[in-house]
Coordinates of C-alpha atoms in Angstrom, one line a residue:
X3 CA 147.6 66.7 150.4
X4 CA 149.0 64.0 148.4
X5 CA 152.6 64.0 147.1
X6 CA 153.5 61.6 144.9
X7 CA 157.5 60.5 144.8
X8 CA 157.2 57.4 142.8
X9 CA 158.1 57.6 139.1
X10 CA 154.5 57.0 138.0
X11 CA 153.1 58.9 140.4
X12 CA 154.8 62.1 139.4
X13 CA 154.1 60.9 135.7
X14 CA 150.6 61.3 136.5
X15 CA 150.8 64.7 138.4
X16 CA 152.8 65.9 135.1
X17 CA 150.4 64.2 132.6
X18 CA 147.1 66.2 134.3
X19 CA 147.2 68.9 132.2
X20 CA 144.1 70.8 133.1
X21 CA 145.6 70.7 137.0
X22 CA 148.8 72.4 138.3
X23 CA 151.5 70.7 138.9
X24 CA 153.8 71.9 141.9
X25 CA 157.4 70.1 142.5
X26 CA 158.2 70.5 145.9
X27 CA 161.2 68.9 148.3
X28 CA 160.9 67.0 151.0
X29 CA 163.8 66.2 153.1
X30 CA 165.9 65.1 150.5
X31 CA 162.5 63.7 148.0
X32 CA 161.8 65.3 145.4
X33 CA 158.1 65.1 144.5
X34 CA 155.0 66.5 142.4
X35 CA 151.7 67.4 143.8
X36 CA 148.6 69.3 142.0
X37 CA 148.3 71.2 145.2
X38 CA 149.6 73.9 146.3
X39 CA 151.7 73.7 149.3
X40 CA 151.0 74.7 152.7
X41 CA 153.0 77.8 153.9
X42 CA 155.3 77.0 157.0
X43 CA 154.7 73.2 156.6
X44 CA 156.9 70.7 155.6
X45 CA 157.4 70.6 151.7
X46 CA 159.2 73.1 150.0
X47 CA 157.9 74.3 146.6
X48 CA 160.9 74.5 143.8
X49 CA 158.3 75.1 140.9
X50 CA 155.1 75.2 139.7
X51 CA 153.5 74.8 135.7
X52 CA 149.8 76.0 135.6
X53 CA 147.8 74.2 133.5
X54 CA 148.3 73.4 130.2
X55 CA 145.6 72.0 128.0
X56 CA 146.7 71.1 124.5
X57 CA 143.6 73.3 123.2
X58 CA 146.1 76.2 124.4
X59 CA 148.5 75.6 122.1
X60 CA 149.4 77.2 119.1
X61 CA 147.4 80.8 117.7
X62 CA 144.3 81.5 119.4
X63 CA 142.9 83.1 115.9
X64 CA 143.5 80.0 114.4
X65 CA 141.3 77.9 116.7
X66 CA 138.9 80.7 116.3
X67 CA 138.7 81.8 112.9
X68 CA 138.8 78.0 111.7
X69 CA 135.7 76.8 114.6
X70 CA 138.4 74.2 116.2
X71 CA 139.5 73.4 119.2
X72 CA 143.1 72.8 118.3
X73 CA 145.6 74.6 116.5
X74 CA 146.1 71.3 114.5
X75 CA 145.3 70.4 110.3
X76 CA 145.8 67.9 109.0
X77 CA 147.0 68.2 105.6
X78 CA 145.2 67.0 102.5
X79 CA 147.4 64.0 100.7
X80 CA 146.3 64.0 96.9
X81 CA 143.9 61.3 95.4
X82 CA 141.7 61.5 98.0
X83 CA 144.2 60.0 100.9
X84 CA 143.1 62.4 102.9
X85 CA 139.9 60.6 102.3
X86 CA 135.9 62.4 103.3
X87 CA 136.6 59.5 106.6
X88 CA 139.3 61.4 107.3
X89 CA 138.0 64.3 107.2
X90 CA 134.8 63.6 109.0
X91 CA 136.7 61.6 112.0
X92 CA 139.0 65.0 112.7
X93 CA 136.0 67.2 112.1
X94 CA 134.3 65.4 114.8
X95 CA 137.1 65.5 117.2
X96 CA 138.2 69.3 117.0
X97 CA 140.7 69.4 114.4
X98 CA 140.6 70.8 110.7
X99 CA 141.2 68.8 108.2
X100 CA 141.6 69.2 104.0
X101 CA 140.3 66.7 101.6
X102 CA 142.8 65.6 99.4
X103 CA 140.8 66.9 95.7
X104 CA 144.1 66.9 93.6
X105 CA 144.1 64.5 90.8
X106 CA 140.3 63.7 91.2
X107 CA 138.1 64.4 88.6
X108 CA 135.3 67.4 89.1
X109 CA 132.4 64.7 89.8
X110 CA 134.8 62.9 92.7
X111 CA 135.5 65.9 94.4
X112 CA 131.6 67.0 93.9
X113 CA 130.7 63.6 95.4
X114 CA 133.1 64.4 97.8
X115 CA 131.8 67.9 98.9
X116 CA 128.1 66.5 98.9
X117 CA 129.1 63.3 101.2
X118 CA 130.7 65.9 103.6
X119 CA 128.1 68.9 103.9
X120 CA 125.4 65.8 104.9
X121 CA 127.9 63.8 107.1
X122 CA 129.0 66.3 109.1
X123 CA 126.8 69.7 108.8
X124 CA 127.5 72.8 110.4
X125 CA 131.2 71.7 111.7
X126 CA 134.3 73.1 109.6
X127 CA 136.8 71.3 106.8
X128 CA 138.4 72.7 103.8
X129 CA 139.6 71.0 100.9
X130 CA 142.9 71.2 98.3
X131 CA 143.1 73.2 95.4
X132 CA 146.2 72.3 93.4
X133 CA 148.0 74.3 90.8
X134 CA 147.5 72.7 87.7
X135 CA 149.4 75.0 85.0
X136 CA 149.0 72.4 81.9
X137 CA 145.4 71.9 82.7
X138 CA 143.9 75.4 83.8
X139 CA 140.0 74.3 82.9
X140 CA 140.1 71.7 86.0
X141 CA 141.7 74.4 88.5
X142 CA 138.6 76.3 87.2
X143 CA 135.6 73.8 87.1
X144 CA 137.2 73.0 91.4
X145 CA 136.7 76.6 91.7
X146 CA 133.2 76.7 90.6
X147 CA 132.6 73.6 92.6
X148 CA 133.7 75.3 95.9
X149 CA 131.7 78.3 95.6
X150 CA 128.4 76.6 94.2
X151 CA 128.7 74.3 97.5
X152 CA 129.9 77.3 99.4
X153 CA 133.1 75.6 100.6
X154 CA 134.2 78.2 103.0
X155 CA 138.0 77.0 103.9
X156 CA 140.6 76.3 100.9
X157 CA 144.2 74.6 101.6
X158 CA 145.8 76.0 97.9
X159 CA 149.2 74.0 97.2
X160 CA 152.0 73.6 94.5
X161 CA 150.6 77.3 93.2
X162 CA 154.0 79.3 92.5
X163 CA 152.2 82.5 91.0
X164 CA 148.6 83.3 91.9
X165 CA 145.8 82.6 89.3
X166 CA 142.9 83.9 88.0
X167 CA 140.6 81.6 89.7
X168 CA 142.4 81.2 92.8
X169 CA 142.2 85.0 93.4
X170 CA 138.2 84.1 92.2
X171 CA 137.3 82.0 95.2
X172 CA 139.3 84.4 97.9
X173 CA 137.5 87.5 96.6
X174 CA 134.3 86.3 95.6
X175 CA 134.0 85.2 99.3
X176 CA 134.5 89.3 100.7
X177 CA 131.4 91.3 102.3
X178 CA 132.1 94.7 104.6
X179 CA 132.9 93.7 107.9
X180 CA 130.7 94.4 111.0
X181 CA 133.1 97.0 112.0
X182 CA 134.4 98.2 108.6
X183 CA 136.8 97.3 106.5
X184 CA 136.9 93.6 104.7
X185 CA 135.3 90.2 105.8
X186 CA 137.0 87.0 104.2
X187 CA 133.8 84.4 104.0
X188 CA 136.1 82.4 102.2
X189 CA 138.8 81.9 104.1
X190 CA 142.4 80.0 102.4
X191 CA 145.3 78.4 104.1
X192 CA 148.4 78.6 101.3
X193 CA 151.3 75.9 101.6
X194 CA 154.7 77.5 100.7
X195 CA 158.0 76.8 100.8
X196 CA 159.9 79.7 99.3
X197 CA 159.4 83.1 100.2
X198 CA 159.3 85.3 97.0
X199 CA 155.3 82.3 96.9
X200 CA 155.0 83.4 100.4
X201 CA 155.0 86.9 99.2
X202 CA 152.3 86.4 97.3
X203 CA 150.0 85.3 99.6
X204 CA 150.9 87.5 102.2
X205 CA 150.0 90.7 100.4
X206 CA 146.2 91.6 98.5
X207 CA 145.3 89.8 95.2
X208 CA 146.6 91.8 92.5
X209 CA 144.9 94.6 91.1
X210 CA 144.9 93.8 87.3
X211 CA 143.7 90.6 88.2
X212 CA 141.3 91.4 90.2
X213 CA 139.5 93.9 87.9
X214 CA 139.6 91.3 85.1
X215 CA 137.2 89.4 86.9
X216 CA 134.8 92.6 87.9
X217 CA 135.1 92.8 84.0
X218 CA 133.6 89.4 83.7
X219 CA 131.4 89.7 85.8
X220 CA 132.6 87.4 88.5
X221 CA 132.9 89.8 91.2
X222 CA 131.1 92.9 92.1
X223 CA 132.5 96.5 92.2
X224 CA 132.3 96.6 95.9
X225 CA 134.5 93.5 96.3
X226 CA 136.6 94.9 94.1
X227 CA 137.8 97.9 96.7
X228 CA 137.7 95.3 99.4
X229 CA 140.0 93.1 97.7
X230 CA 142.4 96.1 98.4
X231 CA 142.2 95.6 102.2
X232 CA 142.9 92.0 102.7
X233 CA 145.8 89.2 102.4
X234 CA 145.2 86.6 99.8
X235 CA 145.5 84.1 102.4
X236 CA 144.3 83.8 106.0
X237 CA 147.0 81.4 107.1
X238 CA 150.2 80.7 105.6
X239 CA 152.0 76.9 106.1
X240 CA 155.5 76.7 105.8
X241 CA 156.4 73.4 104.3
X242 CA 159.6 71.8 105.2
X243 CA 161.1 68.2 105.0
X244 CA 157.6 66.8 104.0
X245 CA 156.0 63.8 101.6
X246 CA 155.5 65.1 98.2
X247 CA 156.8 68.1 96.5
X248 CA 158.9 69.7 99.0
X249 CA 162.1 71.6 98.9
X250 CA 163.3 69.6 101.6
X251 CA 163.7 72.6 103.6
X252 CA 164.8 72.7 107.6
X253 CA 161.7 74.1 109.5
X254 CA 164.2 75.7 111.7
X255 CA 165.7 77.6 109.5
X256 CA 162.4 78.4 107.2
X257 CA 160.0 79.0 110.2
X258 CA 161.9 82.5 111.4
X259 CA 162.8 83.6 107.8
X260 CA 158.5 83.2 107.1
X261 CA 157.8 84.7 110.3
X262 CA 159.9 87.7 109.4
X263 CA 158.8 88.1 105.8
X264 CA 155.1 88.5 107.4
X265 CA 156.2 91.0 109.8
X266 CA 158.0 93.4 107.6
X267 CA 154.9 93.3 104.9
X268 CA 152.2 93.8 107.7
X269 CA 154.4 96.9 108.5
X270 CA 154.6 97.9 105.4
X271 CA 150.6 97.6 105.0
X272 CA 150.1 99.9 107.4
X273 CA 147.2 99.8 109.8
X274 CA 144.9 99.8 107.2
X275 CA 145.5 96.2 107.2
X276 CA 144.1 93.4 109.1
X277 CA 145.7 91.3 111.7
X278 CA 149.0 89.5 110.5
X279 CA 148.2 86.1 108.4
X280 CA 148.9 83.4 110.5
X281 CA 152.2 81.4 110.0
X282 CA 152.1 77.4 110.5
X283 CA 154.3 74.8 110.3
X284 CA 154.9 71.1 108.0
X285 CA 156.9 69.0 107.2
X286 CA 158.2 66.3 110.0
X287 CA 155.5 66.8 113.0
X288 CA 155.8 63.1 113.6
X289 CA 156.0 63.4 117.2
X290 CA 155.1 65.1 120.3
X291 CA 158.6 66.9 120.4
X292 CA 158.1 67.8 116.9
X293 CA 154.7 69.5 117.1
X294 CA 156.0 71.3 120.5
X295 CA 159.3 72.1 118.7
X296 CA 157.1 74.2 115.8
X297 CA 155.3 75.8 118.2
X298 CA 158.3 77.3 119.9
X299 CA 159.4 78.7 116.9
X300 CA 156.6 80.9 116.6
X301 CA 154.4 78.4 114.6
X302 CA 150.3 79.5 114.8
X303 CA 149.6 75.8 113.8
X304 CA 150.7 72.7 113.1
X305 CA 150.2 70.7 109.9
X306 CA 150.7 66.9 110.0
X307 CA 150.6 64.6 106.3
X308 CA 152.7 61.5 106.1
X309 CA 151.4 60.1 109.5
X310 CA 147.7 60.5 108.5
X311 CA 148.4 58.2 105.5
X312 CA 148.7 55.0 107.6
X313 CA 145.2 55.7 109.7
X314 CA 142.3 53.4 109.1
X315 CA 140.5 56.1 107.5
X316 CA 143.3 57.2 105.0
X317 CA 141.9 56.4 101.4
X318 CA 145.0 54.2 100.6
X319 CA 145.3 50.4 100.3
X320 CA 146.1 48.2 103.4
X321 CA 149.1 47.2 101.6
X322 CA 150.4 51.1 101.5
X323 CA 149.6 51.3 105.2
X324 CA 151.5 48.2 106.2
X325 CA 154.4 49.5 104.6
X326 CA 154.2 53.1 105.7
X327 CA 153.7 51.5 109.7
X328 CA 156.8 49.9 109.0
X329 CA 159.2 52.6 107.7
X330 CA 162.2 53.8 109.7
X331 CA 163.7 57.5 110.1
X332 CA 165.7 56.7 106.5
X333 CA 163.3 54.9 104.4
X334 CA 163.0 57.9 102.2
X335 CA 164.1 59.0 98.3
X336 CA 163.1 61.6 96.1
X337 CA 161.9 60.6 92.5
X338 CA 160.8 62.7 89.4
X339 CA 157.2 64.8 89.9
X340 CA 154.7 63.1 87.2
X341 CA 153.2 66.8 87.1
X342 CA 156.9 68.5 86.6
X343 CA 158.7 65.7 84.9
X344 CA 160.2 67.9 82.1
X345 CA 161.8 70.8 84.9
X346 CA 163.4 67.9 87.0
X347 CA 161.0 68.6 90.2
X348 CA 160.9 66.1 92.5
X349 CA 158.6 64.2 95.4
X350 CA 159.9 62.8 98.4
X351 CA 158.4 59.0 98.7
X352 CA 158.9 56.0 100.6
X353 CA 161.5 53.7 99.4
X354 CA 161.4 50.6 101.5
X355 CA 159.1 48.2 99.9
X356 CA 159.7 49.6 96.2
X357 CA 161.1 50.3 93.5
X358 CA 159.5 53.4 92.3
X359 CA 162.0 55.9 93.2
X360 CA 165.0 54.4 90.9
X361 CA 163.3 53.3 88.2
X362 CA 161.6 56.9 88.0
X363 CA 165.3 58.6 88.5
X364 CA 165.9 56.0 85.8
X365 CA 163.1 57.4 83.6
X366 CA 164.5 61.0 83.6
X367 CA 167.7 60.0 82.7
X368 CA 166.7 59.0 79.6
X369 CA 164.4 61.5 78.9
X370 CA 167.2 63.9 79.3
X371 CA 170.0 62.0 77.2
X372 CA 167.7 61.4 73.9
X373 CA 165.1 63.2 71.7
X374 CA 162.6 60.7 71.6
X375 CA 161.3 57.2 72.3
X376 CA 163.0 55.9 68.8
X377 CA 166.4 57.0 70.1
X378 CA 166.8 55.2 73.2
X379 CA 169.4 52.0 72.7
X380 CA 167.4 49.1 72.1
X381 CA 168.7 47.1 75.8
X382 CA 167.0 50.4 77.6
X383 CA 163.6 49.9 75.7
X384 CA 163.1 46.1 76.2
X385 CA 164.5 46.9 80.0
X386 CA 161.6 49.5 80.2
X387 CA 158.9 47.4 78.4
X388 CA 160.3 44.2 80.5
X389 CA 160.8 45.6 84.2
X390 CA 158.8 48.8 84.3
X391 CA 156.1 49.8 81.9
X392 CA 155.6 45.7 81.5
X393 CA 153.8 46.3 78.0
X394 CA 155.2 47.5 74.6
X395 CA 155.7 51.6 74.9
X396 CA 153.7 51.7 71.4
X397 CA 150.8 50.3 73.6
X398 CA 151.2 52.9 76.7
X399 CA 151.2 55.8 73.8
X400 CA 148.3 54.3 72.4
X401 CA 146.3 54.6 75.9
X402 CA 148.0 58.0 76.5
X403 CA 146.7 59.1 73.1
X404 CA 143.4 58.2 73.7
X405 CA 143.5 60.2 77.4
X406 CA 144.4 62.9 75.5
X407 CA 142.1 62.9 72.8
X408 CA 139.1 63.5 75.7
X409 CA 141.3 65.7 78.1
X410 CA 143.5 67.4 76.5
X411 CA 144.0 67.5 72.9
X412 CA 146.2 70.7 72.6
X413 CA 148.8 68.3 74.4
X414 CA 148.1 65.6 71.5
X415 CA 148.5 67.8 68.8
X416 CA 152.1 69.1 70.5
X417 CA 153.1 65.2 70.9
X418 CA 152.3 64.7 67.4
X419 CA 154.5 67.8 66.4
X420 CA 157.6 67.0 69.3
X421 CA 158.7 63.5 69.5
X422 CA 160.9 64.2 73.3
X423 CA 157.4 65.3 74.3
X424 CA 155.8 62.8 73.1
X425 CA 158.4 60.4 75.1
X426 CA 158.0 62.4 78.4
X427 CA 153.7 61.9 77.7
X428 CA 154.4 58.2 77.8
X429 CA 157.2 58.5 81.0
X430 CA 154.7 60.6 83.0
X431 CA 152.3 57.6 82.3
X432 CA 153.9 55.1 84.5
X433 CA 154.9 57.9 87.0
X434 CA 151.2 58.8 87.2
X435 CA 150.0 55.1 87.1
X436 CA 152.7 54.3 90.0
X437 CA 150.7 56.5 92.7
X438 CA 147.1 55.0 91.5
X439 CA 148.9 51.5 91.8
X440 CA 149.3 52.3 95.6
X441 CA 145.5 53.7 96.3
X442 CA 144.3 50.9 95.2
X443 CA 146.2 48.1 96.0
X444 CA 147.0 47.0 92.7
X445 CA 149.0 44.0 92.4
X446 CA 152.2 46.0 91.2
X447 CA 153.4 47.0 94.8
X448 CA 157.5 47.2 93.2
X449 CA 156.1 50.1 91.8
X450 CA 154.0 51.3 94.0
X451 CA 154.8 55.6 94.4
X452 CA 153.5 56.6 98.1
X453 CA 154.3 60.1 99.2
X454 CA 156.1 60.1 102.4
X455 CA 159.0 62.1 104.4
X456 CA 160.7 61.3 107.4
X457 CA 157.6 62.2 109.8
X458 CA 156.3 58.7 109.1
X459 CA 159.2 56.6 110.3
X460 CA 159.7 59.3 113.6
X461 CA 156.6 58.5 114.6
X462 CA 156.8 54.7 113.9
X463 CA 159.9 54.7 116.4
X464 CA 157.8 56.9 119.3
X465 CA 154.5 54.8 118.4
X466 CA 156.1 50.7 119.0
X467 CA 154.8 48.8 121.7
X468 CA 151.9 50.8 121.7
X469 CA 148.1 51.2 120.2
X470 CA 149.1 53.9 117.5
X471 CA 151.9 51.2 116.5
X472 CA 149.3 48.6 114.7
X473 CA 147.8 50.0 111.1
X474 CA 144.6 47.9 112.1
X475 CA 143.9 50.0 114.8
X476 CA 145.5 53.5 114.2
X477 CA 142.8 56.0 113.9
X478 CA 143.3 59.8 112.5
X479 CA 141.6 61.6 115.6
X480 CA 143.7 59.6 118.2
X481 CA 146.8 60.2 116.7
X482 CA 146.1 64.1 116.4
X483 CA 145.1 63.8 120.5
X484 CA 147.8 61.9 121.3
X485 CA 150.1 64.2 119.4
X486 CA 148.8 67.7 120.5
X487 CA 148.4 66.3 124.0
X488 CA 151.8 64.9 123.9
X489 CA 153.4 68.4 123.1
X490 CA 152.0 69.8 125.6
X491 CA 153.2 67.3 127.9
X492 CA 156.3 68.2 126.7
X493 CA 155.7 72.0 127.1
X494 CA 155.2 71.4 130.8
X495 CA 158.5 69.5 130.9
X496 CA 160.2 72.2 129.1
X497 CA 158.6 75.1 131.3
X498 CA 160.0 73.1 134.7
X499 CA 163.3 72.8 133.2
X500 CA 163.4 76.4 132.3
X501 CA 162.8 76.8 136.2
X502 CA 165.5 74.7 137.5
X503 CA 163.9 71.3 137.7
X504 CA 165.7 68.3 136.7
X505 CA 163.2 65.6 135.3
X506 CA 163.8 61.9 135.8
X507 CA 164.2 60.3 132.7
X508 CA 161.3 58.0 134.0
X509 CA 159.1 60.8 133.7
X510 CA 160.3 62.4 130.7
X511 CA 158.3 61.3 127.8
X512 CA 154.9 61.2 127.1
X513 CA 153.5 57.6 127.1
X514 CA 151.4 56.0 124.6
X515 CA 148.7 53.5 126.1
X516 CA 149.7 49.8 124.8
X517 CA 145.8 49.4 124.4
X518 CA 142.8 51.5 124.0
X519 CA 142.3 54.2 126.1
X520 CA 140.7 57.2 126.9
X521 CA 142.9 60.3 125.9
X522 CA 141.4 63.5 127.3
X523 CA 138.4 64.1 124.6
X524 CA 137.9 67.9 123.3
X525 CA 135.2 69.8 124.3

C-alpha cells in the first residue's frame, strides 16, 4: 500500500476523484491513501470520501433530460457572444450551452441554427429567446425559426409575463407520454430573478392563452388538454449577481426562497403533476467554491456567463477579452438598459477600461430632467455631440429615423408625435451602438458596453499564474472542466472536514496547471 504524507502527494490522493481517498494516522503522520487500510496493521483510518466524479454533481434529471454529462450550462450572452464556437466546443465536451440569438436579426440566428445542426448533429444545445415587448414580430419570427428547425431546448430570458409565442414553442412541442400523461419535446430552461416570474414558469401555460392558439390553428386539441399537465418550463435558473440585466440579487438568499416557491406549487399540483422543475443557479460561479457553494444550496445546475465571454471562442473582440482577463473583484457598475431605458432598468457591465457606464447614467439624467432634445442647455448638447455621440444629434436621429422607417414605423410615427420619446430613440442609439462597438472591436473602446458581474474578476484572481489566466489560450470547455472538476474537489474537502479532518492549507485548493494539461476528459 502506498501512503503518501507529503503535501503533493496527499494533493494527488485528494485530486483522484474517481478513486477513494482514505486519511489514515500513522504514528503521529497524518497521511492519504486510495486504499483501504489493512485491519490490525499499522495505519489507522480517521476518514474516508468515496469517489466523486464531477459528472455526479448537481440533478441527475438534468444531465439526463438535457443528454450531458454535467449538470453545467453555459449561459447564452446576447449578440452572439455566446457564439455557434461556443456552443459547439461545450457540446462536444459534455456540457449544454445556449446561443446567444438576442439582438440578432432572424437570418443570423437561422444561419446560426443551420451552422449548428451540420457542425455538431445529433448532440444537444439550446438557444436564447429574449423578451422583446416593443418589437413582438421578431419574438415571433425566432419562434417560428425554432420549431421549423426543430430546436428542441429554449433558454427564455428578460420575459416578466409569458407570451403568446413563448407558450407556442413549449406546447407545440407536447405528445402523450409512453406511460401517460404529457411529454415536453420541447424542452425550456427560464432565467428568473423574482418569484411572482418564477411563478409563471413553474405552473401550466395559461388556459386562455393556450386555446387562442388551438383557435389559430397552431396547436392541436390534444395538446391543448396536455398543456394542462405540464410546467411551462423544464428547468428554472435563478439569476443572482450576474452581467446584464440582473437584480443584483444574493444567490444565498434567492436560491432557498426559489427552491421553496417550487415545492409549495408542486404540492399544490397534486400528483397529477410531473416531477418538480428543476432549480439552477447564476450569477457569480466564477470559481470552483462558487459552483460547489450553489450546489449545496440545493442548486440542480449551474449556469456560468461572464467567464465564457473572455474564451477564445466567445464572439467578442480580442480587445473586450483583454479587458475582461484583466478585471478585478470591483471592476463593475450598472448603466441604463438600451431595451428599458425609459423605466430606469439597468445592466451590470465592466467599468475598468471605459467609460460607458457614466456617460450612459449621464444619458438618463437628462432624459429625465427635460422633455426633449431642444430643451437640454446648450453646454450638455455640444458635451454629448463632442465626447459621446461624436456627431451632431440631428445626424443620429436622422439614422435612427431611417432604422425605423424599415423596422418599426409605429415607433416613428410616436417620435414624430412625442418629442421626450423622440430624445430617448436617439439616447437608446448610442447605448445600443456602445455593446456593437465591443463585438466588434471598433475603434471606440471609451465606450465600449461589455456585460459583466463580479464572476469575471473572481475567476481572474483564482485563474493567475496559470493556463486559464492568458485570453490567447483560454478555451470554453477547459474552463467548464476545470470548474466542475474543481467543485468537486472542493466537495471532497468539504465532506472530510465534516468528518473531522483538518486539511493542510497546502492541500486545500484545487490547482490550476500553469501549462496545458490533461484535465480528466468526459465520457
Amino acid at each position: 500500500m502506498t501512503v503518501r504524507y507529503d503535501p503533493d502527494g496527499v494533493y494527488a490522493v485528494l485530486a483522484d476523484l474517481d478513486s477513494p481517498c482514505y486519511i489514515v494516522r500513522n504514528g503521529d503522520r497524518i497521511g492519504a491513501t486510495p486504499e483501504p487500510p489493512a485491519a490490525g496493521g499499522p495505519l489507522t483510518p480517521l476518514a474516508v470520501a468515496g469517489p466523486m466524479p464531477s459528472t455526479q454533481l448537481g440533478d441527475s434529471g438534468f444531465r439526463r433530460r438535457h443528454g450531458v454529462s454535467h449538470a453545467y450550462l453555459a449561459g447564452s450572452m446576447a449578440a452572439g457572444i455566446a457564439s455557434e464556437e461556443l456552443v459547439a466546443a461545450l457540446a462536444r465536451a459534455g456540457f449544454l450551452a445556449s446561443f446567444g440569438a438576442a439582438g440578432l436579426p432572424p437570418e443570423r440566428v437561422e444561419r446560426a441554427l443551420t451552422r449548428l445542426a451540420r457542425e455538431i448533429p445529433g448532440l444537444p444545445y439550446a438557444a436564447n429567446l429574449i423578451h422583446t415587448p416593443h418589437a413582438p414580430r421578431l419574438e415571433r419570427a425566432v419562434v417560428d425559426l425554432f420549431l421549423s428547425h426543430r430546436l428542441r431546448c429554449v433558454e427564455a430570458s428578460a420575459f416578466v409575463q409569458l407570451t403568446p409565442d413563448l407558450v407556442r414553442y413549449r406546447v407545440a412541442g407536447l405528445r402523450p407520454g409512453p406511460g401517460g400523461g404529457a411529454y415536453a419535446e420541447n424542452r425550456l430552461i427560464a432565467k428568473v430573478s423574482r418569484a411572482e416570474v418564477a411563478e409563471l414558469f413553474l405552473r401550466p401555460a395559461p388556459e386562455p392563452m393556450v386555446r387562442a392558439l388551438f383557435d389559430r390553428g397552431e396547436i392541436t386539441a390534444e395538446q391543448v388538454t396536455l398543456a394542462r399537465m405540464v410546467p411551462m418550463a423544464d428547468d428554472l435558473t435563478v439569476e443572482a449577481d450576474s452581467a446584464g440585466h440582473t437584480d443584483r440579487r444574493p444567490l444565498i438568499t434567492a436560491l432557498p426562497t426559489m427552491l421553496r416557491l417550487r415545492d409549495r406549487i408542486a404540492r399544490e399540483l397534486g400528483h397529477a403533476a410531473p416531477p418538480p422543475v428543476r432549480v439552477g443557479a447564476a450569477g457569480g460561479i466564477g470559481t470552483p467554491e462558487a459552483a460547489l457553494a450553489a450546489f449545496s444550496l440545493g442548486a440542480a445546475y449551474v449556469v456560468t456567463g461572464s467567464v465564457n465571454q473572455a474564451c477564445l471562442e466567445a464572439g467578442t473582440s480580442p480587445a473586450v477579452k483583454a479587458l475582461l482577463a484583466a478585471a478585478g473583484p470591483a471592476d463593475y457598475a450598472m448603466a441604463p438598459a438600451a431595451d428599458m431605458f425609459e423605466v430606469g432598468a439597468e445592466v451590470q457591465v465592466l467599468r475598468s477600461g471605459s467609460l460607458f457606464a457614466g456617460r450612459a447614467r449621464r444619458l438618463h439624467e437628462l432624459y429625465r430632467a427635460h422633455a426633449g432634445l431642444d430643451e437640454l442647455p446648450a453646454a450638455d448638447r455640444r458635451r454629448l455631440e463632442a465626447k459621446v455621440f461624436q456627431r451632431p444629434l440631428s445626424e443620429v436621429w436622422r439614422e435612427t429615423a431611417d432604422y425605423l422607417t424599415e423596422h418599426h414605423p409605429e415607433q416613428l410615427l410616436r417620435a414624430e408625435l412625442d418629442a421626450r420619446h423622440r430624445m430617448a430613440l436617439v439616447f437608446r442609439w448610442y447605448l445600443g451602438q456602445s455593446s456593437r462597438w465591443a463585438v466588434t472591436g471598433a475603434e471606440r473602446t471609451g465606450d465600449y458596453q461589455i456585460w459583466c458581474g463580479p464572476a469575471m474578476g473572481a475567476f481572474n484572481d483564482w485563474a493567475a499564474g496559470s493556463v486559464l489566466a492568458d485570453p490567447a489560450r483560454r478555451h470554453v470547455a477547459d474552463v467548464a472542466r476545470h470548474l466542475t472538476h474543481g467543485a468537486a474537489f472542493h466537495r471532497r474537502l468539504a465532506h472530510l472536514r465534516f468528518s473531522g479532518v483538518r486539511i493542510p492549507a497546502a492541500c486545500a485548493a484545487y490547482r490550476l496547471p500553469s501549462a496545458p494539461s490533461a484535465v480528466p476528459a468526459t465520457p
